[in-house]
Short mmCIF file of C-alpha atoms in Angstrom, two decimals:
data_model
loop_
_atom_site.label_atom_id
_atom_site.label_comp_id
_atom_site.label_asym_id
_atom_site.label_seq_id
_atom_site.Cartn_x
_atom_site.Cartn_y
_atom_site.Cartn_z
CA MET U 15 -180.74 -42.30 69.19
CA TRP U 16 -181.07 -38.52 69.00
CA LEU U 17 -183.80 -36.38 70.55
CA LEU U 18 -183.76 -32.78 69.33
CA CYS U 19 -186.01 -29.76 69.56
CA THR U 20 -186.26 -27.20 66.80
CA GLY U 21 -187.84 -23.79 66.37
CA GLN U 22 -187.29 -20.11 65.68
CA PRO U 23 -184.91 -17.92 67.74
CA SER U 24 -186.21 -17.08 71.25
CA CYS U 25 -188.81 -19.87 71.15
CA GLY U 26 -187.32 -21.63 74.19
CA LYS U 27 -184.94 -24.24 72.74
CA THR U 28 -182.09 -23.55 75.15
CA THR U 29 -184.44 -23.43 78.14
CA LEU U 30 -185.80 -26.83 77.15
CA VAL U 31 -182.32 -28.29 76.66
CA LYS U 32 -181.29 -27.03 80.11
CA LYS U 33 -184.35 -28.67 81.67
CA ALA U 34 -183.42 -31.91 79.90
CA LEU U 35 -179.85 -31.59 81.19
CA ASP U 36 -181.08 -31.15 84.76
CA ARG U 37 -183.15 -34.32 84.40
CA ILE U 38 -180.22 -36.23 82.92
CA LEU U 39 -177.87 -35.18 85.73
CA GLU U 40 -180.44 -36.24 88.35
CA TRP U 41 -180.76 -39.60 86.61
CA GLN U 42 -176.96 -39.95 86.30
CA HIS U 43 -176.51 -39.27 90.02
CA SER U 44 -179.18 -41.83 90.89
CA GLU U 45 -177.71 -44.52 88.63
CA ASP U 46 -174.14 -43.94 89.77
CA ALA U 47 -175.19 -44.01 93.43
CA CYS U 48 -176.94 -47.32 92.82
CA LEU U 49 -173.78 -48.75 91.28
CA ASP U 50 -171.63 -47.50 94.16
CA ARG U 51 -173.94 -49.20 96.66
CA LYS U 52 -173.85 -52.53 94.86
CA GLN U 53 -170.10 -52.76 94.35
CA ALA U 54 -170.65 -56.24 92.94
CA PRO U 55 -168.78 -57.68 89.95
CA ASN U 56 -172.01 -58.76 88.30
CA ALA U 57 -173.88 -55.47 88.82
CA SER U 58 -175.83 -54.59 85.69
CA HIS U 59 -175.20 -50.83 85.89
CA THR U 60 -172.29 -48.95 84.35
CA LYS U 61 -171.10 -45.44 85.04
CA ILE U 62 -172.92 -42.94 82.83
CA VAL U 63 -170.80 -40.38 80.98
CA VAL U 64 -172.50 -37.02 80.31
CA SER U 65 -170.83 -34.29 78.26
CA GLY U 66 -171.65 -31.62 75.70
CA PHE U 67 -172.39 -27.93 75.94
CA TYR U 68 -175.12 -25.34 76.31
CA THR U 69 -175.23 -21.61 75.66
CA ASP U 70 -175.90 -18.71 78.01
CA GLU U 71 -177.04 -15.20 77.17
CA VAL U 72 -174.60 -12.43 78.05
CA LEU U 73 -176.32 -9.21 79.16
CA ASP U 74 -174.98 -5.71 79.67
CA GLY U 75 -175.66 -3.50 82.67
CA ASN U 76 -179.04 -2.52 81.23
CA ARG U 77 -180.10 -6.17 80.83
CA ARG U 78 -179.72 -6.01 77.05
CA ARG U 79 -178.30 -9.04 75.27
CA ILE U 80 -174.82 -8.45 73.89
CA GLY U 81 -173.85 -12.00 73.04
CA PHE U 82 -173.65 -15.64 74.07
CA ASP U 83 -171.20 -17.79 76.01
CA ILE U 84 -170.61 -21.52 75.60
CA VAL U 85 -170.47 -23.69 78.74
CA GLY U 86 -168.92 -27.17 78.73
CA ILE U 87 -170.88 -29.72 80.74
CA ALA U 88 -168.08 -32.13 81.61
CA SER U 89 -165.30 -29.55 81.89
CA GLY U 90 -167.29 -26.71 83.42
CA LYS U 91 -165.32 -24.34 81.19
CA ARG U 92 -166.96 -21.15 79.93
CA GLY U 93 -165.90 -19.22 76.85
CA ILE U 94 -167.07 -16.69 74.31
CA LEU U 95 -169.40 -17.94 71.60
CA SER U 96 -170.46 -14.63 70.09
CA ARG U 97 -170.71 -10.89 70.69
CA LYS U 98 -172.47 -7.98 69.02
CA SER U 99 -169.29 -5.91 69.29
CA GLY U 100 -165.73 -6.11 70.49
CA LEU U 101 -164.53 -9.04 68.36
CA PRO U 102 -162.26 -8.66 65.31
CA SER U 103 -164.08 -7.69 62.09
CA SER U 104 -162.57 -10.75 60.40
CA TYR U 105 -164.62 -13.14 62.58
CA PRO U 106 -167.61 -14.81 60.87
CA LYS U 107 -171.04 -13.33 61.55
CA THR U 108 -174.54 -14.67 62.00
CA GLY U 109 -176.96 -11.78 61.92
CA GLN U 110 -175.62 -9.08 64.24
CA TYR U 111 -173.35 -11.45 66.16
CA SER U 112 -169.68 -12.15 65.45
CA MET U 113 -168.54 -15.65 66.43
CA ASP U 114 -165.29 -16.58 68.16
CA VAL U 115 -164.68 -19.92 66.43
CA ALA U 116 -161.46 -20.70 68.33
CA SER U 117 -163.10 -20.13 71.73
CA PHE U 118 -166.10 -22.24 70.71
CA GLU U 119 -163.95 -25.11 69.41
CA ASP U 120 -161.73 -25.08 72.50
CA ILE U 121 -164.72 -26.16 74.60
CA ALA U 122 -167.13 -27.86 72.20
CA LEU U 123 -164.82 -30.31 70.44
CA ALA U 124 -163.55 -31.95 73.63
CA GLU U 125 -167.12 -32.25 74.92
CA LEU U 126 -168.20 -34.10 71.76
CA ASN U 127 -165.48 -36.76 71.99
CA VAL U 128 -166.64 -40.37 71.87
CA ASN U 129 -164.93 -41.95 74.89
CA GLY U 130 -165.89 -45.59 74.42
CA ALA U 131 -168.17 -45.72 77.47
CA THR U 132 -171.02 -48.22 77.37
CA SER U 133 -173.49 -45.47 78.29
CA GLN U 134 -172.78 -41.97 77.02
CA ILE U 135 -175.08 -38.95 76.72
CA ILE U 136 -174.06 -35.85 74.78
CA ILE U 137 -175.88 -32.51 74.97
CA ILE U 138 -175.68 -30.12 71.98
CA ASP U 139 -177.18 -26.63 72.25
CA GLU U 140 -177.35 -26.15 69.35
CA ILE U 141 -176.63 -27.35 65.83
CA GLY U 142 -177.22 -23.97 64.25
CA ARG U 143 -176.07 -21.36 61.78
CA MET U 144 -173.62 -19.80 64.21
CA GLU U 145 -172.04 -23.05 65.44
CA LEU U 146 -171.66 -24.34 61.88
CA HIS U 147 -169.12 -21.61 61.13
CA SER U 148 -166.83 -24.25 62.66
CA GLN U 149 -166.10 -27.01 60.16
CA LYS U 150 -164.53 -29.04 62.97
CA PHE U 151 -167.79 -28.86 64.91
CA GLN U 152 -169.75 -30.05 61.88
CA ALA U 153 -167.34 -32.96 61.45
CA ALA U 154 -167.66 -33.88 65.15
CA VAL U 155 -171.46 -33.86 64.92
CA GLU U 156 -171.38 -35.98 61.78
CA ASN U 157 -169.09 -38.44 63.53
CA LEU U 158 -171.65 -38.88 66.32
CA LEU U 159 -174.12 -40.18 63.73
CA GLN U 160 -171.91 -43.27 63.44
CA HIS U 161 -172.22 -44.24 67.12
CA GLN U 162 -175.54 -45.91 67.86
CA HIS U 163 -174.83 -46.36 71.58
CA ILE U 164 -174.64 -42.62 72.25
CA LEU U 165 -177.77 -40.73 73.24
CA VAL U 166 -177.68 -37.19 71.84
CA ILE U 167 -180.01 -34.57 73.33
CA GLY U 168 -180.20 -31.03 72.06
CA ALA U 169 -181.47 -28.46 69.60
CA VAL U 170 -181.22 -27.88 65.87
CA THR U 171 -181.98 -24.68 64.00
CA ALA U 172 -185.17 -24.33 61.97
CA PRO U 173 -185.59 -22.64 58.58
CA ILE U 174 -186.00 -18.87 58.88
CA TYR U 175 -188.17 -17.16 56.25
CA GLY U 176 -187.65 -20.16 53.99
CA HIS U 177 -183.87 -20.11 54.32
CA ARG U 178 -182.73 -23.62 55.18
CA VAL U 179 -179.45 -24.96 56.55
CA PRO U 180 -178.51 -28.04 54.47
CA PHE U 181 -176.53 -29.72 57.25
CA CYS U 182 -179.44 -29.35 59.67
CA ASP U 183 -181.78 -30.87 57.07
CA TYR U 184 -179.26 -33.70 56.73
CA ILE U 185 -179.41 -34.32 60.48
CA THR U 186 -183.20 -34.28 60.80
CA ASP U 187 -184.18 -35.92 57.51
CA GLY U 188 -181.16 -38.07 56.71
CA TYR U 189 -182.47 -41.26 58.32
CA GLU U 190 -185.65 -41.32 56.24
CA LEU U 191 -183.70 -40.38 53.12
CA LYS U 192 -181.16 -43.15 53.89
CA LYS U 193 -178.29 -40.65 54.07
CA HIS U 194 -177.29 -41.79 57.57
CA SER U 195 -178.31 -44.63 59.88
CA MET U 196 -179.14 -42.70 63.07
CA LEU U 197 -182.77 -42.42 64.14
CA VAL U 198 -183.39 -38.75 64.95
CA GLU U 199 -186.58 -37.61 66.66
CA PHE U 200 -187.32 -33.91 66.83
CA MET U 201 -190.10 -31.77 68.26
CA ARG U 202 -191.03 -28.29 67.04
CA ILE U 203 -191.31 -25.74 69.82
CA LYS U 204 -192.86 -22.29 69.64
CA LYS U 205 -194.17 -19.84 72.19
CA SER U 206 -197.76 -21.05 71.77
CA ASN U 207 -196.98 -24.73 72.47
CA ARG U 208 -193.97 -24.36 74.78
CA GLU U 209 -195.55 -25.97 77.85
CA THR U 210 -196.97 -28.93 75.93
CA ILE U 211 -193.75 -29.60 74.02
CA THR U 212 -191.70 -29.31 77.20
CA THR U 213 -193.81 -32.01 78.83
CA ASP U 214 -193.71 -34.23 75.73
CA TYR U 215 -189.96 -33.78 75.31
CA LEU U 216 -189.12 -34.60 78.91
CA ASP U 217 -191.47 -37.60 78.88
CA ARG U 218 -189.72 -38.92 75.77
CA LEU U 219 -186.36 -38.28 77.40
CA GLU U 220 -187.45 -40.39 80.37
CA ASP U 221 -188.25 -43.27 78.01
CA LEU U 222 -184.84 -42.99 76.35
CA LEU U 223 -183.00 -42.91 79.69
CA ASN U 224 -184.77 -46.10 80.72
CA GLU U 225 -183.79 -47.70 77.42
CA LEU U 226 -180.19 -46.59 77.93
CA LYS U 227 -180.19 -48.19 81.38
CA VAL U 228 -181.36 -51.52 79.96
CA GLN U 229 -178.89 -51.29 77.08
CA GLY U 230 -175.99 -50.56 79.42
CA GLY U 231 -176.79 -53.55 81.60
CA ALA U 232 -177.05 -55.87 78.61
CA ASN U 233 -173.74 -54.65 77.18
CA LYS U 234 -171.99 -55.21 80.51
CA ARG U 235 -173.32 -58.75 80.79
CA ARG U 236 -172.05 -59.52 77.26
CA ARG U 237 -168.58 -58.24 78.20
CA MET U 238 -168.53 -60.40 81.32
CA LYS U 239 -169.44 -63.51 79.31
CA SER U 240 -166.70 -62.83 76.80
#
């Protein structure tokens, strides 16, 4: 199951994803603490694996945005995603930003690995025009569509002035068009509905975390029987 938000630049997608991440980490800590207390061979909980990445604005001394960094959730590593200046002219560009593909891939690809855990949550901020300069990133995202047990939380770019991103359309519309088998829910966020969508998104996340907890317990019981 995937739960994504979408919207125009500066509408609040990253802020919403970070709020979702905070909620997920609180939930992970609670679930893992419960498992540690039980320490019983027939406990229904399993350790929850959380990975992925989010982006941070990079500001200059005058508080003006000059680029973005990528931050790995599991690794804690930080690297350059993009800059307005200072990167080689040969680097791909999205708008006024040049992207450091190698730096991005060094962090993002490891964070998107499927590790075989019964309960795994992956955060992606975001599936967008800039990130899709990396073909390896696109392949990693497409691979995640094949793994029904992984909960993916994140953001996907929206059309800008009618200009669409085919891969993003494939992600959001592919289930209904029978192009992939992953159910993808997405909510459109904009400045005028930010508070309402934030509440709705986090409420839906809570439902999915509860479902993941039940699913993880059922999978563990099946393994014990086998």
